[in-house]
Amino acid sequence: MDMDVKNLLLAVKRGDMTVEQAEEKLKTQPFIDMGFAKIDAHRPLRQGVNEVIYGEGKTAKEIETIVKKMLSIGQNKILVTRLSAEKASAIEGVKDFVYHERARIATIGGNYSIKSSGTIVVASGGTSDFPVAEEAAITAEFLGNRVERLYDVGVAGLHRLLNNLQPLMNASVVIAVAGMEGALASVIGGLVDCPIIAVPTSVGYGANFEGLSALLAMLNSCASGVGVVNVDNGFGAGFLASRINQPKTKEN
Amino acid sequence: MDMDVKNLLLAVKRGDMTVEQAEEKLKTQPFIDMGFAKIDAHRPLRQGVNEVIYGEGKTAKEIETIVKKMLSIGQNKILVTRLSAEKASAIEGVKDFVYHERARIATIGGNYSIKSSGTIVVASGGTSDFPVAEEAAITAEFLGNRVERLYDVGVAGLHRLLNNLQPLMNASVVIAVAGMEGALASVIGGLVDCPIIAVPTSVGYGANFEGLSALLAMLNSCASGVGVVNVDNGFGAGFLASRINQPKTKEN
Amino acid sequence: MDMDVKNLLLAVKRGDMTVEQAEEKLKTQPFIDMGFAKIDAHRPLRQGVNEVIYGEGKTAKEIETIVKKMLSIGQNKILVTRLSAEKASAIEGVKDFVYHERARIATIGGNYSIKSSGTIVVASGGTSDFPVAEEAAITAEFLGNRVERLYDVGVAGLHRLLNNLQPLMNASVVIAVAGMEGALASVIGGLVDCPIIAVPTSVGYGANFEGLSALLAMLNSCASGVGVVNVDNGFGAGFLASRINQPKTKEN
Amino acid sequence: MDMDVKNLLLAVKRGDMTVEQAEEKLKTQPFIDMGFAKIDAHRPLRQGVNEVIYGEGKTAKEIETIVKKMLSIGQNKILVTRLSAEKASAIEGVKDFVYHERARIATIGGNYSIKSSGTIVVASGGTSDFPVAEEAAITAEFLGNRVERLYDVGVAGLHRLLNNLQPLMNASVVIAVAGMEGALASVIGGLVDCPIIAVPTSVGYGANFEGLSALLAMLNSCASGVGVVNVDNGFGAGFLASRINQPKTKEN
Amino acid sequence: MDMDVKNLLLAVKRGDMTVEQAEEKLKTQPFIDMGFAKIDAHRPLRQGVNEVIYGEGKTAKEIETIVKKMLSIGQNKILVTRLSAEKASAIEGVKDFVYHERARIATIGGNYSIKSSGTIVVASGGTSDFPVAEEAAITAEFLGNRVERLYDVGVAGLHRLLNNLQPLMNASVVIAVAGMEGALASVIGGLVDCPIIAVPTSVGYGANFEGLSALLAMLNSCASGVGVVNVDNGFGAGFLASRINQPKTKEN
Amino acid sequence: MDMDVKNLLLAVKRGDMTVEQAEEKLKTQPFIDMGFAKIDAHRPLRQGVNEVIYGEGKTAKEIETIVKKMLSIGQNKILVTRLSAEKASAIEGVKDFVYHERARIATIGGNYSIKSSGTIVVASGGTSDFPVAEEAAITAEFLGNRVERLYDVGVAGLHRLLNNLQPLMNASVVIAVAGMEGALASVIGGLVDCPIIAVPTSVGYGANFEGLSALLAMLNSCASGVGVVNVDNGFGAGFLASRINQPKTKEN
Amino acid sequence: MDMDVKNLLLAVKRGDMTVEQAEEKLKTQPFIDMGFAKIDAHRPLRQGVNEVIYGEGKTAKEIETIVKKMLSIGQNKILVTRLSAEKASAIEGVKDFVYHERARIATIGGNYSIKSSGTIVVASGGTSDFPVAEEAAITAEFLGNRVERLYDVGVAGLHRLLNNLQPLMNASVVIAVAGMEGALASVIGGLVDCPIIAVPTSVGYGANFEGLSALLAMLNSCASGVGVVNVDNGFGAGFLASRINQPKTKEN
Amino acid sequence: MDMDVKNLLLAVKRGDMTVEQAEEKLKTQPFIDMGFAKIDAHRPLRQGVNEVIYGEGKTAKEIETIVKKMLSIGQNKILVTRLSAEKASAIEGVKDFVYHERARIATIGGNYSIKSSGTIVVASGGTSDFPVAEEAAITAEFLGNRVERLYDVGVAGLHRLLNNLQPLMNASVVIAVAGMEGALASVIGGLVDCPIIAVPTSVGYGANFEGLSALLAMLNSCASGVGVVNVDNGFGAGFLASRINQPKTKEN
């Protein structure tokens, strides 16, 4: 897991480093243990972005503490997801803290700068899918992507979608957010030639079983090129879309 | 349940009928008991068509016996569903017996004559939905309806559907047959203004769970005007579509 | 999708319309984009009725705004479903606003005029199915249908149903609303010869699994001629019944 | 568990039995250990009937061995359930062996003599429920009950049931066997005033999920007085019905 | 459905009754229509006891109205189930109204007199099953049965059960109430020789899925003679047990 | 079930005990019947520890009463699980009562003394699994075990786990607590050679279905040596781990 | 949907095209209707690759006919998935037909040339996942991608994975194929910084429910950047990975 | 993961090992890559026993190859599970190959020598659970444990279990194998004070859903001290029981 084993070994051989120092080094925790949580200090190196804070199940105080610790070690762009308005307002003393109520997301330190020429289109089926779609859109923007929103284009009124083909055709990734029967992903899948991230939402009633209907529909999409994330997981879709939109540069 | 109670009572009063005869009459079984089955002899009066024979779970011999009994009481147009090719070929001595292998349906005595000026369109998503779609189409034809087939128009290639809007627009009922994510019903639902019967099929693989994905999708259709029948139940869809396409004439 | 392509092309040829105008025309959005929602402005033309507003997941303010926008473009008969009493009372300044509390439905501008000689019978199994049954009945009435209610006729007391055969026999469509074991649809299905829309309700306790028991029962009905809508979807049943009760007139 | 502890203790006190003998007695196994199975030798005393042999998962040889062992200890009326025709024909040298193919049951030594003045009615919904209904009927007959069969009286043709009210009204127990939507139990439950045993069958197709639809429907029956057994468990229903039909005589 | 058709016909013949009167008679509703509900006026004749009022989903006012109507037509022993304490205290002006809080049941007019020499034993697995067990016990007592309670005898401490074999052995019916793994029904089933009604409860946590674990366990009981009612359905068990404990007397 | 039958019989023979006394003895209840509950008085003898009180579904008063009864018969180390903070604060007059809020556990009379040289490691995937992990840890400590906590070592940041291999390698039992995809159990299972108790938690959102995803994952672990307890059942894991960590000493 | 509407209109205006021709053009089907199937003739233009033939549910003859039709219109690189060995050997007269038995895939006309500098790594958990992994790998290769296989690196033996970090670190996309508890996707997800396509397989036994356990686990992955395809859908994963690995070049 | 990092570093410092050698060492694969599989060569060191071969989904040839490879590197005691009789007979040239048909297990090189003074009791509910119980028993014996079998002691005949308390009381681990309602685990759990491994089997019919009923029952056991393995996973139970029965000796 350690890319610098060789350098370390050379340093030991050269005597630049004692065996004890090397051993210590090899054992150093690449995270900060805060008792109730372990902050991944190497994440920026390993995966390009700081650890994201999942707000649910943590108190406002705990979130504030983690945020400040991260800021103190120089991780100054932070995303907090699933953050209720109540908790958000209880977090204090954090600069550049912006709260997006419908998406239940907070960003700290602003967005990363744009790292790709591509555009991520976030399309949603109905007005009730708005919060999940926004969670995806804001996540993608935070991570340094151009985002175009295309909301309320569900398949029951197909012309709304067909009148917006241009942005879909130009997208480098499409995030399709839909509840109920989740057909949006399949219909878009038949129109575009870029990767599609499908996000089932728990919107609906009766036998939608908390999003199961849309989830199964999207997994069974007759269109190719569709990957599915968990029900209501806007963040996951935004994150994955960003990775696709920002391909690593290979040197070899 | 008996519409003629009054006439019966009048006949008793008039003495045209003895109490015993009347009592007998009121108790007469409107079905023929064959031991292993009871043939509904009043069905044509009550519901306009003869009883349909569900072929699964009956031997060829049993089916043949029932068919001949029905013919003997003057029920001369008969539909047998879910009839395997093997059983079909074992049934003997029945005139005007026509077997449709892919649909696994046999008709006896030909189709009812056309009773409606409307057309039932049977649309299907993919080539694998063919048998279920045919079961629906042949059932509807048997019951005296004009049927137009529109197969392999799944949403993954939307133009195949959009190039066939005319028949859809003119339909009095549309039967939408689809497996996988079952989006066809929703997309058609957003385009037409007639009733839609959605038939989920068990076509697909992985997490389609024997048609559950399409079933849930269709029940959760974001388009209005969609009624759903059981998985793979082409017959049920054809039958319901026929009832819709042949409204009763009210005299009062 | 556009029925007037030919006329348009002729106008261009004739010089009555510039290429730019035609192009514009072909691209015009048949909906009004309100940011959080897109109102389907062509729905009345395409499907005969205005778009229905689904109240759940929208604020009272949003609903009010959409309603007023629709009124402003001449869509003056509006249906709002799944509208809580609280939201209903917060909507202001809308004329002819009538709220049906048990059905959680509001109608604006009164009902459409009766468009069919047929009658839709709404039958329900028990007193607890009342709200869903009313949602179906009021929807059907709004859409211009004669409706007859037949409530609390569940199969556990069969005589209640058998004493009301007349309206069932005369119906052009029956909506059967039932929870628990959902047997009502099958029993009615064996008695009548018109289409039946079955609405499973989430009424019941124990292993009814939020209406799953009634849903599965209705999908598996041994009677033919039954189409099923989603659990508790009274609106969907009323809408579909209306479409069946108001067949399109064909000219060709 | 032992009703004779007192007598045993008295015998020890009296010296009629040694401590060792008593200890032995208290430890004696009330079953015969055959290695692969343990025959319950006390069952006739404890529960009035011999142990029933469940044929599935046992070889013909094993069944034959158990049967002969039971006969050898004087248990001469034996029931074998879920016995395939193939296995049945491979069992040899057992007197009074009668095989019922459709019910997949064998009886040995004839039926118990009638022990009750009541009648058990076995009603079934459709012809495909026949094997399960027969399993119930033959089990009840074996255990010494009068049985009346009322087959193919499903609710889709209600008059078939209503024309057979007399036996239902006179029954001391009704066994209602039905697949698909399982409505038969509810409808009968609303008509009679005796206990009803409901047996869901796996008959049906599409979303009946191996009998789940009928099972849930029966558990959720809106009629009171219904107890449910496992899917296709005709034997269990026949056994329970027999217990109800043969109440123990209390002396105190 | 009418047992007196013959007498009626004779009266018409004799002229004691006009055709119109007879027709009217045959059409008379054997229930009282209250708009929101239909009271079954013939239930006492048909099934021996008055209709039971299911309190959930009805307002206190509605319940009070139904109760008073029933009292007014001479139905003076009434059971109300699933009645919250709040509603119970809001019902006024009803004499002999007794409320059992833990069982959420009210009885009006006292219990029916004891109609059977048998005893119904209600056994429960744990203290948390108490409300469901009481619902069963009070229902059975109301219907005129001797009831013996045997609570907290779950199989994890088998001696608690084995120390109470006497009442179990003497029971004419046992109601086994248990949540979690629902093993109580099987263990009792192996010990007694009377019918057992198993009631799964939703008690438990984790993967008990609202009582599904106990429900499936009881349906799959390896002991014979067990009938299952719906999850938490204490009333249903008490009602069925009463029917078993009070066999009809046959005259023929 | 009684190990002293022989001694008892000898005493009867010797005349040291009357038959009546012996009979009484054999019938004595090894539990204290408190009406709403039966305290298992022999549990310490039979299973080494006192009965544990499950707090859910019991009132504070009932818990207090049971606790005091147990103390009165000399059971002075008591564990109460699933005890809300509110109930905990309402329990009065109990000495050495310690409440652990996050784990919702109270201990009375302190922990049992350490009975094993082994260590139980409680590892958890994320911060949200904390309460369940603590329930396991405190239970194990109460029962006399050394416990080491290893929290927030989920597989998404594998180095957090790999940096803590030492305690895992030295454990005599590992309790792996994880929600979401529950992969922790498998990964640890591939690293250690001691028994692993896997506890799925209901932590997660979307299609985790109340812990089902983690439960299925753990049951399907590709690593050997893993036993699973119910969702969120920290107590059960701690109890089982204790039994494993404290093997009985065999004398023969 | 048509990008050339303007040109078309201009041609009409100029008189280069008659109104009828233009109308015809606008209506031309971009597919070839073969009765039982419609070949998407525009797919290469719209989505860059020819339509893929799903072999299941089609006869060898049908597949052969479609393939030859496609070849005849110049679509000379074809992929057939889910093709049994038996059918494969029955297809005749097709040049450059290569069959991959374990993956049940046939390629015709060789692979597309490599279109990306990136590498797709296909990692699988166990030897039984081989066929699904190969389906993914061969699909990706067919579509013009460099593929590196990393099989049998399941998490139960973590070192097998950790010893292969280099290719994972260098991948532009990783396809993680795993059955049982599906933990592989999460573990890889914590190590790499490229998009991951997770493919649950139906490998496993007991409560894996045909791949449901792995499917839920992957959807609930605690690692970010994971998109899931249907159970056993190796083709879907390979196709999506290819789209990610071959980003479109944007000119504007 | 490497316990000898220090020694390695010291060797480098001392010059006993070149940097390249050390680097190589750190990268050496602790497994043998056979293309289609990777044999875990370090498993005996890490986990005390050789890797077990899961026979399902591998050809006889593949199994033979793996076995011979393992033998060639000195792993001479091998277990093959889920091995059909057909495959077993096709494996050739392997010495000390013993096949257990009912358990579908082969052992090679005999069992490990007994490593513990404790006894593992394998108890099963019915005769049909035999194969799973044997899989557990033979696995445990192979791994060097004393095993005592207690078969056909299901709770429906409780005395069969109560007559065998002695071995249960003396066990160091009990494996409880049961299908249907799976009550055996709970009943044993209330009697013994050692760890219990519960194995649900798919034995049963109707709504047992492939072992789900027993699985849920065992997870919800009201007895403490029970860990559950997957449905029919006798091997997993035997393996876990062995780990519990052979506690590691700690030196520190």
XYZ file of C-alpha atoms in Angstrom, chain D residues 41-242:
202
model
C -43.837 -44.959 20.280
C -45.938 -43.007 22.765
C -47.700 -40.834 20.196
C -50.923 -42.923 20.167
C -51.154 -42.508 23.934
C -50.223 -38.854 23.955
C -52.032 -37.629 20.885
C -54.510 -40.341 19.940
C -53.048 -41.251 16.562
C -49.847 -42.828 15.293
C -47.042 -40.722 13.935
C -47.608 -39.724 10.320
C -44.777 -40.426 7.865
C -43.719 -37.484 5.713
C -42.601 -39.177 2.521
C -40.564 -36.416 0.912
C -36.819 -36.712 1.445
C -37.026 -40.361 2.455
C -36.235 -43.267 0.138
C -38.856 -45.917 -0.585
C -36.691 -48.337 1.369
C -36.560 -46.098 4.419
C -40.311 -45.609 4.334
C -40.869 -49.337 4.013
C -38.588 -49.977 6.983
C -40.333 -47.436 9.183
C -43.761 -48.735 8.213
C -42.809 -52.301 9.029
C -41.288 -51.291 12.339
C -44.465 -49.430 13.258
C -46.593 -52.417 12.278
C -44.351 -54.643 14.375
C -45.117 -52.637 17.518
C -48.813 -52.763 16.854
C -49.303 -49.412 15.182
C -51.409 -50.778 12.361
C -53.083 -47.725 10.861
C -50.510 -45.589 9.098
C -50.612 -42.516 6.872
C -47.778 -41.631 4.464
C -47.950 -38.161 2.895
C -46.091 -36.576 -0.021
C -45.411 -39.968 -1.493
C -44.605 -40.026 -5.191
C -46.166 -42.690 -7.387
C -42.714 -44.036 -8.112
C -41.830 -44.552 -4.453
C -45.288 -45.925 -3.704
C -44.851 -48.657 -6.274
C -41.429 -49.554 -4.844
C -42.777 -50.278 -1.373
C -43.348 -53.984 -1.007
C -44.771 -56.504 1.401
C -47.052 -54.128 3.248
C -50.629 -55.379 3.624
C -53.644 -53.121 3.129
C -51.521 -50.516 1.393
C -53.732 -48.107 -0.593
C -52.217 -45.368 -2.726
C -54.110 -42.201 -3.764
C -52.145 -40.838 -6.685
C -53.532 -37.319 -7.089
C -53.291 -36.673 -3.346
C -49.907 -38.421 -3.166
C -50.988 -40.195 0.000
C -50.894 -43.825 1.068
C -52.978 -45.324 3.841
C -52.102 -48.593 5.483
C -54.559 -50.668 7.484
C -57.597 -48.672 6.430
C -59.149 -45.620 8.010
C -59.903 -45.109 11.685
C -63.601 -45.639 12.424
C -65.833 -42.563 12.430
C -65.481 -40.811 15.787
C -67.754 -37.816 15.382
C -71.262 -37.009 14.239
C -70.013 -33.871 12.493
C -69.033 -33.465 8.863
C -65.927 -31.821 7.441
C -66.590 -30.025 4.159
C -63.608 -29.625 1.844
C -64.299 -26.784 -0.597
C -61.885 -25.849 -3.370
C -61.684 -22.899 -5.719
C -60.614 -24.430 -9.003
C -59.783 -27.699 -10.683
C -56.067 -27.132 -10.189
C -56.509 -27.135 -6.410
C -57.687 -30.746 -6.639
C -54.527 -32.512 -5.331
C -54.274 -30.326 -2.243
C -57.994 -30.636 -1.550
C -57.771 -34.401 -1.854
C -54.774 -34.504 0.503
C -56.951 -32.743 3.066
C -60.004 -34.904 2.434
C -58.209 -38.245 2.564
C -56.301 -37.241 5.691
C -59.555 -36.333 7.424
C -61.202 -39.569 6.306
C -58.218 -41.607 7.495
C -58.513 -39.995 10.924
C -62.151 -41.087 11.246
C -64.242 -38.209 9.943
C -67.172 -37.861 7.584
C -66.007 -35.731 4.649
C -68.028 -33.963 1.967
C -66.238 -32.603 -1.114
C -67.337 -29.368 -2.785
C -64.850 -28.728 -5.587
C -64.491 -25.987 -8.212
C -66.680 -23.459 -6.403
C -64.361 -20.456 -6.772
C -65.719 -16.946 -6.305
C -65.444 -15.954 -9.969
C -68.682 -17.887 -10.490
C -70.403 -17.166 -7.225
C -73.571 -19.101 -8.064
C -71.606 -22.362 -7.955
C -70.990 -21.653 -4.288
C -74.435 -20.217 -3.532
C -76.045 -23.303 -5.025
C -74.218 -25.414 -2.475
C -75.003 -23.586 0.716
C -76.677 -26.526 2.430
C -73.588 -28.688 3.032
C -71.625 -25.588 4.071
C -74.312 -24.605 6.563
C -74.336 -28.095 8.074
C -70.580 -28.540 8.322
C -68.846 -28.709 11.668
C -65.624 -27.559 10.017
C -64.964 -26.207 6.536
C -61.596 -26.567 4.819
C -61.290 -23.872 2.136
C -58.627 -24.672 -0.458
C -57.780 -21.935 -2.969
C -54.917 -20.484 -4.956
C -54.703 -17.236 -6.922
C -56.352 -14.551 -4.779
C -57.608 -16.992 -2.147
C -60.942 -15.191 -1.766
C -62.858 -18.414 -1.158
C -62.009 -18.467 2.548
C -63.382 -14.967 3.093
C -66.583 -15.557 1.164
C -67.304 -18.829 2.982
C -66.285 -17.136 6.230
C -69.089 -14.652 5.757
C -71.668 -17.404 5.220
C -71.069 -20.091 7.843
C -70.762 -20.173 11.631
C -68.296 -23.030 12.093
C -64.476 -22.907 12.157
C -62.775 -22.564 8.785
C -59.336 -23.926 7.941
C -57.889 -22.037 4.974
C -55.305 -23.715 2.739
C -53.539 -21.434 0.261
C -52.292 -23.293 -2.805
C -49.413 -22.426 -5.090
C -51.786 -22.534 -8.061
C -51.587 -19.491 -10.266
C -49.028 -17.662 -12.339
C -47.290 -14.337 -12.526
C -47.115 -12.490 -9.234
C -48.611 -15.245 -7.100
C -45.108 -15.968 -5.843
C -45.583 -19.672 -5.094
C -48.804 -19.210 -3.165
C -47.850 -16.042 -1.311
C -50.811 -14.129 -2.758
C -53.346 -16.644 -1.463
C -51.492 -17.002 1.833
C -51.509 -13.274 2.553
C -55.118 -12.972 1.434
C -56.221 -15.712 3.785
C -54.275 -14.306 6.729
C -55.906 -10.952 6.045
C -59.398 -12.365 5.619
C -62.017 -9.822 6.588
C -64.171 -12.705 7.831
C -63.667 -13.959 11.378
C -63.198 -17.573 12.344
C -60.495 -18.484 9.855
C -57.243 -20.282 10.719
C -54.570 -20.681 8.063
C -52.118 -23.501 7.383
C -49.028 -23.500 5.203
C -49.165 -23.255 1.390
C -50.334 -26.548 -0.191
C -50.523 -28.164 3.254
C -53.635 -30.258 2.709
C -52.496 -32.775 5.285
C -52.165 -30.105 7.981
C -55.652 -28.832 7.259
C -57.168 -32.299 7.361
C -55.398 -33.068 10.623
C -56.467 -29.816 12.312
C -60.027 -30.177 11.048
C -60.137 -33.670 12.517
